[in-house]
């Protein structure tokens, strides 16, 4: 029996940001961010709403950092608090973006 080489760890970023988003502009942002996510081979879920963005996404650290830089520029965010963890398996099957009435359910 041969040993397989260890899988590279995937980074997982979780973040949310309350900010005022123009409802008429959300669909443009969704298309742009979906394209950026696919370009950077990301998987996970991003939720957009009129009050901001909520996301848990995974991929290579390089891909996630490039994506985050682009999303901060697109949404004109000066700071965003990202929680980072590692995974030795793919925690998501695909990259998906949803538009909802609220980004965090409060009950």
mmCIF file of N, CA and C in Angstrom:
data_model
loop_
_atom_site.group_PDB
_atom_site.id
_atom_site.type_symbol
_atom_site.label_atom_id
_atom_site.label_comp_id
_atom_site.label_asym_id
_atom_site.label_seq_id
_atom_site.Cartn_x
_atom_site.Cartn_y
_atom_site.Cartn_z
ATOM 1 N N UNK A 1 0.851 -1.169 0.000
ATOM 2 C CA UNK A 1 0.000 0.000 0.000
ATOM 3 C C UNK A 1 0.903 1.240 0.000
ATOM 4 N N UNK A 2 0.601 2.175 -0.889
ATOM 5 C CA UNK A 2 1.407 3.391 -0.961
ATOM 6 C C UNK A 2 0.695 4.524 -0.234
ATOM 7 N N UNK A 3 1.497 5.387 0.344
ATOM 8 C CA UNK A 3 0.926 6.551 1.026
ATOM 9 C C UNK A 3 0.658 7.646 0.011
ATOM 10 N N UNK A 4 -0.497 8.245 0.115
ATOM 11 C CA UNK A 4 -0.796 9.367 -0.774
ATOM 12 C C UNK A 4 -0.238 10.643 -0.140
ATOM 13 N N UNK A 5 0.111 11.574 -1.012
ATOM 14 C CA UNK A 5 0.630 12.833 -0.483
ATOM 15 C C UNK A 5 -0.514 13.602 0.172
ATOM 16 N N UNK A 6 -0.217 14.346 1.221
ATOM 17 C CA UNK A 6 -1.288 15.072 1.914
ATOM 18 C C UNK A 6 -1.907 16.127 1.008
ATOM 19 N N UNK A 7 -3.201 16.305 1.152
ATOM 20 C CA UNK A 7 -3.907 17.326 0.392
ATOM 21 C C UNK A 7 -3.507 18.702 0.899
ATOM 22 N N UNK A 8 -3.389 19.650 -0.006
ATOM 23 C CA UNK A 8 -3.102 21.005 0.470
ATOM 24 C C UNK A 8 -4.296 21.545 1.254
ATOM 25 N N UNK A 9 -4.009 22.302 2.287
ATOM 26 C CA UNK A 9 -5.088 22.890 3.076
ATOM 27 C C UNK A 9 -5.774 23.992 2.285
ATOM 28 N N UNK A 10 -7.079 24.034 2.401
ATOM 29 C CA UNK A 10 -7.861 25.125 1.824
ATOM 30 C C UNK A 10 -8.098 26.162 2.913
ATOM 31 N N UNK A 11 -8.108 27.406 2.538
ATOM 32 C CA UNK A 11 -8.474 28.470 3.464
ATOM 33 C C UNK A 11 -9.969 28.694 3.368
ATOM 34 N N UNK A 12 -10.585 29.026 4.500
ATOM 35 C CA UNK A 12 -12.009 29.341 4.561
ATOM 36 C C UNK A 12 -12.130 30.720 5.190
ATOM 37 N N UNK A 13 -12.764 31.637 4.480
ATOM 38 C CA UNK A 13 -12.977 33.002 4.969
ATOM 39 C C UNK A 13 -14.459 33.184 5.257
ATOM 40 N N UNK A 14 -14.757 33.728 6.428
ATOM 41 C CA UNK A 14 -16.117 34.078 6.806
ATOM 42 C C UNK A 14 -16.131 35.560 7.148
ATOM 43 N N UNK A 15 -17.097 36.280 6.606
ATOM 44 C CA UNK A 15 -17.186 37.711 6.904
ATOM 45 C C UNK A 15 -18.593 38.222 6.632
ATOM 46 N N UNK A 16 -18.905 39.313 7.274
ATOM 47 C CA UNK A 16 -20.115 40.061 6.931
ATOM 48 C C UNK A 16 -19.802 41.530 7.103
ATOM 49 N N UNK A 17 -20.521 42.345 6.392
ATOM 50 C CA UNK A 17 -20.309 43.783 6.478
ATOM 51 C C UNK A 17 -21.646 44.471 6.260
ATOM 52 N N UNK A 18 -22.033 45.273 7.260
ATOM 53 C CA UNK A 18 -23.226 46.083 7.100
ATOM 54 C C UNK A 18 -22.836 47.350 6.355
ATOM 55 N N UNK A 19 -23.480 47.582 5.239
ATOM 56 C CA UNK A 19 -23.288 48.797 4.469
ATOM 57 C C UNK A 19 -24.504 48.992 3.595
ATOM 58 N N UNK A 20 -24.757 50.206 3.242
ATOM 59 C CA UNK A 20 -25.939 50.519 2.438
ATOM 60 C C UNK A 20 -25.646 50.217 0.969
ATOM 61 N N UNK A 21 -26.404 49.277 0.417
ATOM 62 C CA UNK A 21 -26.249 48.929 -0.995
ATOM 63 C C UNK A 21 -27.468 49.405 -1.768
ATOM 64 N N UNK A 22 -27.219 50.005 -2.899
ATOM 65 C CA UNK A 22 -28.288 50.481 -3.772
ATOM 66 C C UNK A 22 -28.988 49.257 -4.381
ATOM 67 N N UNK A 23 -30.267 49.039 -4.066
ATOM 68 C CA UNK A 23 -30.972 47.866 -4.590
ATOM 69 C C UNK A 23 -30.929 47.750 -6.109
ATOM 70 N N UNK A 24 -30.898 48.883 -6.801
ATOM 71 C CA UNK A 24 -30.868 48.830 -8.267
ATOM 72 C C UNK A 24 -29.495 48.406 -8.791
ATOM 73 N N UNK A 25 -28.484 48.406 -7.930
ATOM 74 C CA UNK A 25 -27.124 48.063 -8.333
ATOM 75 C C UNK A 25 -26.704 46.663 -7.878
ATOM 76 N N UNK A 26 -27.508 46.020 -7.038
ATOM 77 C CA UNK A 26 -27.133 44.724 -6.464
ATOM 78 C C UNK A 26 -26.917 43.671 -7.549
ATOM 79 N N UNK A 27 -27.768 43.619 -8.555
ATOM 80 C CA UNK A 27 -27.630 42.567 -9.568
ATOM 81 C C UNK A 27 -26.355 42.734 -10.394
ATOM 82 N N UNK A 28 -25.932 43.970 -10.651
ATOM 83 C CA UNK A 28 -24.643 44.197 -11.311
ATOM 84 C C UNK A 28 -23.510 43.667 -10.436
ATOM 85 N N UNK A 29 -23.569 43.974 -9.126
ATOM 86 C CA UNK A 29 -22.523 43.515 -8.207
ATOM 87 C C UNK A 29 -22.491 41.990 -8.111
ATOM 88 N N UNK A 30 -23.658 41.376 -8.097
ATOM 89 C CA UNK A 30 -23.740 39.918 -8.041
ATOM 90 C C UNK A 30 -23.034 39.300 -9.247
ATOM 91 N N UNK A 31 -23.303 39.812 -10.439
ATOM 92 C CA UNK A 31 -22.663 39.291 -11.653
ATOM 93 C C UNK A 31 -21.149 39.458 -11.607
ATOM 94 N N UNK A 32 -20.689 40.614 -11.177
ATOM 95 C CA UNK A 32 -19.254 40.894 -11.096
ATOM 96 C C UNK A 32 -18.580 39.993 -10.053
ATOM 97 N N UNK A 33 -19.199 39.850 -8.895
ATOM 98 C CA UNK A 33 -18.612 39.038 -7.826
ATOM 99 C C UNK A 33 -18.658 37.559 -8.187
ATOM 100 N N UNK A 34 -19.710 37.119 -8.869
ATOM 101 C CA UNK A 34 -19.762 35.728 -9.315
ATOM 102 C C UNK A 34 -18.610 35.447 -10.278
ATOM 103 N N UNK A 35 -18.365 36.366 -11.180
ATOM 104 C CA UNK A 35 -17.257 36.219 -12.122
ATOM 105 C C UNK A 35 -15.917 36.168 -11.386
ATOM 106 N N UNK A 36 -15.716 37.044 -10.411
ATOM 107 C CA UNK A 36 -14.478 37.060 -9.625
ATOM 108 C C UNK A 36 -14.294 35.758 -8.850
ATOM 109 N N UNK A 37 -15.378 35.238 -8.288
ATOM 110 C CA UNK A 37 -15.306 33.980 -7.540
ATOM 111 C C UNK A 37 -14.907 32.816 -8.422
ATOM 112 N N UNK A 38 -15.489 32.751 -9.604
ATOM 113 C CA UNK A 38 -15.167 31.664 -10.527
ATOM 114 C C UNK A 38 -13.742 31.797 -11.061
ATOM 115 N N UNK A 39 -13.308 33.026 -11.345
ATOM 116 C CA UNK A 39 -11.929 33.265 -11.814
ATOM 117 C C UNK A 39 -10.898 32.791 -10.786
ATOM 118 N N UNK A 40 -11.242 32.922 -9.512
ATOM 119 C CA UNK A 40 -10.311 32.570 -8.445
ATOM 120 C C UNK A 40 -10.561 31.172 -7.871
ATOM 121 N N UNK A 41 -11.391 30.381 -8.553
ATOM 122 C CA UNK A 41 -11.691 29.004 -8.187
ATOM 123 C C UNK A 41 -12.174 28.891 -6.735
ATOM 124 N N UNK A 42 -13.135 29.740 -6.371
ATOM 125 C CA UNK A 42 -13.680 29.739 -5.023
ATOM 126 C C UNK A 42 -14.962 28.928 -4.972
ATOM 127 N N UNK A 43 -15.293 28.473 -3.775
ATOM 128 C CA UNK A 43 -16.551 27.786 -3.513
ATOM 129 C C UNK A 43 -17.149 28.383 -2.255
ATOM 130 N N UNK A 44 -18.452 28.269 -2.096
ATOM 131 C CA UNK A 44 -19.095 28.768 -0.889
ATOM 132 C C UNK A 44 -20.338 29.561 -1.209
ATOM 133 N N UNK A 45 -20.778 30.349 -0.222
ATOM 134 C CA UNK A 45 -22.024 31.090 -0.341
ATOM 135 C C UNK A 45 -21.803 32.548 0.051
ATOM 136 N N UNK A 46 -22.331 33.442 -0.782
ATOM 137 C CA UNK A 46 -22.352 34.873 -0.486
ATOM 138 C C UNK A 46 -23.802 35.322 -0.537
ATOM 139 N N UNK A 47 -24.229 36.034 0.504
ATOM 140 C CA UNK A 47 -25.594 36.559 0.568
ATOM 141 C C UNK A 47 -25.526 38.080 0.510
ATOM 142 N N UNK A 48 -26.275 38.655 -0.430
ATOM 143 C CA UNK A 48 -26.394 40.101 -0.565
ATOM 144 C C UNK A 48 -27.775 40.527 -0.118
ATOM 145 N N UNK A 49 -27.844 41.671 0.497
ATOM 146 C CA UNK A 49 -29.114 42.283 0.849
ATOM 147 C C UNK A 49 -28.936 43.787 0.847
ATOM 148 N N UNK A 50 -30.026 44.520 0.995
ATOM 149 C CA UNK A 50 -29.922 45.978 0.966
ATOM 150 C C UNK A 50 -29.035 46.531 2.079
ATOM 151 N N UNK A 51 -28.849 45.742 3.167
ATOM 152 C CA UNK A 51 -28.047 46.237 4.280
ATOM 153 C C UNK A 51 -26.615 45.723 4.287
ATOM 154 N N UNK A 52 -26.215 44.944 3.260
ATOM 155 C CA UNK A 52 -24.817 44.519 3.218
ATOM 156 C C UNK A 52 -24.581 43.158 2.612
ATOM 157 N N UNK A 53 -23.498 42.519 3.090
ATOM 158 C CA UNK A 53 -23.021 41.260 2.529
ATOM 159 C C UNK A 53 -22.620 40.314 3.659
ATOM 160 N N UNK A 54 -22.871 39.013 3.459
ATOM 161 C CA UNK A 54 -22.522 37.966 4.416
ATOM 162 C C UNK A 54 -21.969 36.798 3.599
ATOM 163 N N UNK A 55 -20.805 36.269 3.982
ATOM 164 C CA UNK A 55 -20.195 35.233 3.146
ATOM 165 C C UNK A 55 -19.384 34.229 3.940
ATOM 166 N N UNK A 56 -19.365 33.010 3.441
ATOM 167 C CA UNK A 56 -18.426 31.976 3.851
ATOM 168 C C UNK A 56 -17.951 31.331 2.557
ATOM 169 N N UNK A 57 -16.655 31.498 2.264
ATOM 170 C CA UNK A 57 -16.099 31.023 1.000
ATOM 171 C C UNK A 57 -14.782 30.303 1.253
ATOM 172 N N UNK A 58 -14.418 29.412 0.339
ATOM 173 C CA UNK A 58 -13.165 28.672 0.493
ATOM 174 C C UNK A 58 -12.416 28.623 -0.831
ATOM 175 N N UNK A 59 -11.117 28.389 -0.713
ATOM 176 C CA UNK A 59 -10.255 28.286 -1.884
ATOM 177 C C UNK A 59 -8.809 28.406 -1.456
ATOM 178 N N UNK A 60 -7.942 28.640 -2.414
ATOM 179 C CA UNK A 60 -6.539 28.859 -2.081
ATOM 180 C C UNK A 60 -6.405 30.217 -1.399
ATOM 181 N N UNK A 61 -5.419 30.343 -0.552
ATOM 182 C CA UNK A 61 -5.197 31.620 0.136
ATOM 183 C C UNK A 61 -4.967 32.739 -0.881
ATOM 184 N N UNK A 62 -4.207 32.456 -1.918
ATOM 185 C CA UNK A 62 -3.927 33.444 -2.954
ATOM 186 C C UNK A 62 -5.216 33.880 -3.657
ATOM 187 N N UNK A 63 -6.054 32.909 -4.022
ATOM 188 C CA UNK A 63 -7.322 33.219 -4.684
ATOM 189 C C UNK A 63 -8.261 34.018 -3.798
ATOM 190 N N UNK A 64 -8.327 33.640 -2.508
ATOM 191 C CA UNK A 64 -9.189 34.361 -1.576
ATOM 192 C C UNK A 64 -8.705 35.797 -1.364
ATOM 193 N N UNK A 65 -7.404 35.970 -1.225
ATOM 194 C CA UNK A 65 -6.873 37.322 -1.015
ATOM 195 C C UNK A 65 -7.128 38.221 -2.223
ATOM 196 N N UNK A 66 -6.940 37.678 -3.418
ATOM 197 C CA UNK A 66 -7.209 38.452 -4.636
ATOM 198 C C UNK A 66 -8.690 38.815 -4.711
ATOM 199 N N UNK A 67 -9.547 37.855 -4.422
ATOM 200 C CA UNK A 67 -10.992 38.077 -4.430
ATOM 201 C C UNK A 67 -11.380 39.159 -3.426
ATOM 202 N N UNK A 68 -10.841 39.077 -2.204
ATOM 203 C CA UNK A 68 -11.194 40.040 -1.167
ATOM 204 C C UNK A 68 -10.746 41.454 -1.541
ATOM 205 N N UNK A 69 -9.595 41.559 -2.146
ATOM 206 C CA UNK A 69 -9.113 42.872 -2.581
ATOM 207 C C UNK A 69 -10.078 43.475 -3.610
ATOM 208 N N UNK A 70 -10.497 42.653 -4.559
ATOM 209 C CA UNK A 70 -11.420 43.123 -5.602
ATOM 210 C C UNK A 70 -12.795 43.481 -5.028
ATOM 211 N N UNK A 71 -13.282 42.659 -4.106
ATOM 212 C CA UNK A 71 -14.615 42.914 -3.550
ATOM 213 C C UNK A 71 -14.602 44.178 -2.687
ATOM 214 N N UNK A 72 -13.499 44.412 -1.963
ATOM 215 C CA UNK A 72 -13.401 45.636 -1.168
ATOM 216 C C UNK A 72 -13.402 46.869 -2.073
ATOM 217 N N UNK A 73 -12.724 46.788 -3.207
ATOM 218 C CA UNK A 73 -12.725 47.900 -4.162
ATOM 219 C C UNK A 73 -14.115 48.096 -4.767
ATOM 220 N N UNK A 74 -14.751 47.005 -5.154
ATOM 221 C CA UNK A 74 -16.068 47.074 -5.785
ATOM 222 C C UNK A 74 -17.116 47.665 -4.844
ATOM 223 N N UNK A 75 -17.097 47.237 -3.581
ATOM 224 C CA UNK A 75 -18.104 47.683 -2.620
ATOM 225 C C UNK A 75 -17.657 48.905 -1.819
ATOM 226 N N UNK A 76 -16.500 49.443 -2.141
ATOM 227 C CA UNK A 76 -15.939 50.626 -1.492
ATOM 228 C C UNK A 76 -15.921 50.429 0.032
ATOM 229 N N UNK A 77 -15.280 49.341 0.454
ATOM 230 C CA UNK A 77 -15.127 49.043 1.874
ATOM 231 C C UNK A 77 -13.680 49.297 2.262
ATOM 232 N N UNK A 78 -13.488 50.129 3.262
ATOM 233 C CA UNK A 78 -12.115 50.395 3.698
ATOM 234 C C UNK A 78 -11.599 49.283 4.590
ATOM 235 N N UNK A 79 -12.457 48.715 5.414
ATOM 236 C CA UNK A 79 -12.048 47.610 6.287
ATOM 237 C C UNK A 79 -13.117 46.536 6.289
ATOM 238 N N UNK A 80 -12.660 45.332 6.552
ATOM 239 C CA UNK A 80 -13.586 44.213 6.721
ATOM 240 C C UNK A 80 -12.901 43.195 7.625
ATOM 241 N N UNK A 81 -13.637 42.703 8.603
ATOM 242 C CA UNK A 81 -13.108 41.738 9.556
ATOM 243 C C UNK A 81 -13.350 40.333 9.009
ATOM 244 N N UNK A 82 -12.261 39.643 8.692
ATOM 245 C CA UNK A 82 -12.357 38.300 8.115
ATOM 246 C C UNK A 82 -11.937 37.274 9.157
ATOM 247 N N UNK A 83 -12.760 36.276 9.364
ATOM 248 C CA UNK A 83 -12.400 35.136 10.203
ATOM 249 C C UNK A 83 -11.861 34.065 9.261
ATOM 250 N N UNK A 84 -10.661 33.583 9.550
ATOM 251 C CA UNK A 84 -10.030 32.594 8.664
ATOM 252 C C UNK A 84 -9.848 31.278 9.393
ATOM 253 N N UNK A 85 -10.108 30.193 8.685
ATOM 254 C CA UNK A 85 -9.822 28.849 9.194
ATOM 255 C C UNK A 85 -9.265 28.022 8.039
ATOM 256 N N UNK A 86 -8.831 26.825 8.345
ATOM 257 C CA UNK A 86 -8.258 25.917 7.350
ATOM 258 C C UNK A 86 -9.086 24.640 7.289
ATOM 259 N N UNK A 87 -9.075 24.003 6.134
ATOM 260 C CA UNK A 87 -9.780 22.739 5.957
ATOM 261 C C UNK A 87 -8.952 21.826 5.061
ATOM 262 N N UNK A 88 -8.927 20.540 5.401
ATOM 263 C CA UNK A 88 -8.205 19.587 4.557
ATOM 264 C C UNK A 88 -9.161 18.887 3.581
ATOM 265 N N UNK A 89 -10.396 19.362 3.528
ATOM 266 C CA UNK A 89 -11.358 18.875 2.537
ATOM 267 C C UNK A 89 -12.169 20.058 2.020
ATOM 268 N N UNK A 90 -12.765 19.899 0.869
ATOM 269 C CA UNK A 90 -13.574 20.971 0.276
ATOM 270 C C UNK A 90 -14.890 21.081 1.047
ATOM 271 N N UNK A 91 -15.091 22.186 1.790
ATOM 272 C CA UNK A 91 -16.305 22.302 2.598
ATOM 273 C C UNK A 91 -17.562 22.654 1.794
ATOM 274 N N UNK A 92 -17.393 23.091 0.553
ATOM 275 C CA UNK A 92 -18.529 23.468 -0.287
ATOM 276 C C UNK A 92 -18.423 22.776 -1.641
ATOM 277 N N UNK A 93 -19.559 22.599 -2.299
ATOM 278 C CA UNK A 93 -19.579 21.933 -3.603
ATOM 279 C C UNK A 93 -19.502 22.913 -4.771
ATOM 280 N N UNK A 94 -19.925 24.164 -4.540
ATOM 281 C CA UNK A 94 -19.965 25.139 -5.638
ATOM 282 C C UNK A 94 -19.915 26.545 -5.070
ATOM 283 N N UNK A 95 -19.843 27.504 -5.967
ATOM 284 C CA UNK A 95 -19.846 28.921 -5.613
ATOM 285 C C UNK A 95 -21.238 29.451 -5.915
ATOM 286 N N UNK A 96 -21.880 30.050 -4.911
ATOM 287 C CA UNK A 96 -23.262 30.493 -5.087
ATOM 288 C C UNK A 96 -23.459 31.863 -4.445
ATOM 289 N N UNK A 97 -24.243 32.693 -5.108
ATOM 290 C CA UNK A 97 -24.589 34.011 -4.577
ATOM 291 C C UNK A 97 -26.107 34.102 -4.527
ATOM 292 N N UNK A 98 -26.614 34.564 -3.367
ATOM 293 C CA UNK A 98 -28.055 34.751 -3.204
ATOM 294 C C UNK A 98 -28.333 36.201 -2.845
ATOM 295 N N UNK A 99 -29.465 36.694 -3.298
ATOM 296 C CA UNK A 99 -29.943 38.024 -2.919
ATOM 297 C C UNK A 99 -31.170 37.806 -2.042
ATOM 298 N N UNK A 100 -31.100 38.363 -0.822
ATOM 299 C CA UNK A 100 -32.191 38.196 0.142
ATOM 300 C C UNK A 100 -32.597 39.545 0.718
ATOM 301 N N UNK A 101 -33.691 39.534 1.452
ATOM 302 C CA UNK A 101 -34.169 40.758 2.093
ATOM 303 C C UNK A 101 -33.292 41.175 3.273
ATOM 304 N N UNK A 102 -32.618 40.201 3.906
ATOM 305 C CA UNK A 102 -31.706 40.501 5.002
ATOM 306 C C UNK A 102 -30.528 39.538 4.955
ATOM 307 N N UNK A 103 -29.343 40.020 5.375
ATOM 308 C CA UNK A 103 -28.149 39.189 5.281
ATOM 309 C C UNK A 103 -27.942 38.308 6.504
ATOM 310 N N UNK A 104 -28.501 38.708 7.642
ATOM 311 C CA UNK A 104 -28.407 37.934 8.870
ATOM 312 C C UNK A 104 -29.799 37.868 9.474
ATOM 313 N N UNK A 105 -30.345 36.659 9.615
ATOM 314 C CA UNK A 105 -31.668 36.516 10.202
ATOM 315 C C UNK A 105 -31.592 36.800 11.691
ATOM 316 N N UNK A 106 -32.473 37.660 12.158
ATOM 317 C CA UNK A 106 -32.457 38.027 13.563
ATOM 318 C C UNK A 106 -33.597 37.374 14.341
ATOM 319 N N UNK A 107 -34.187 36.349 13.751
ATOM 320 C CA UNK A 107 -35.155 35.608 14.528
ATOM 321 C C UNK A 107 -36.453 35.495 13.932
#
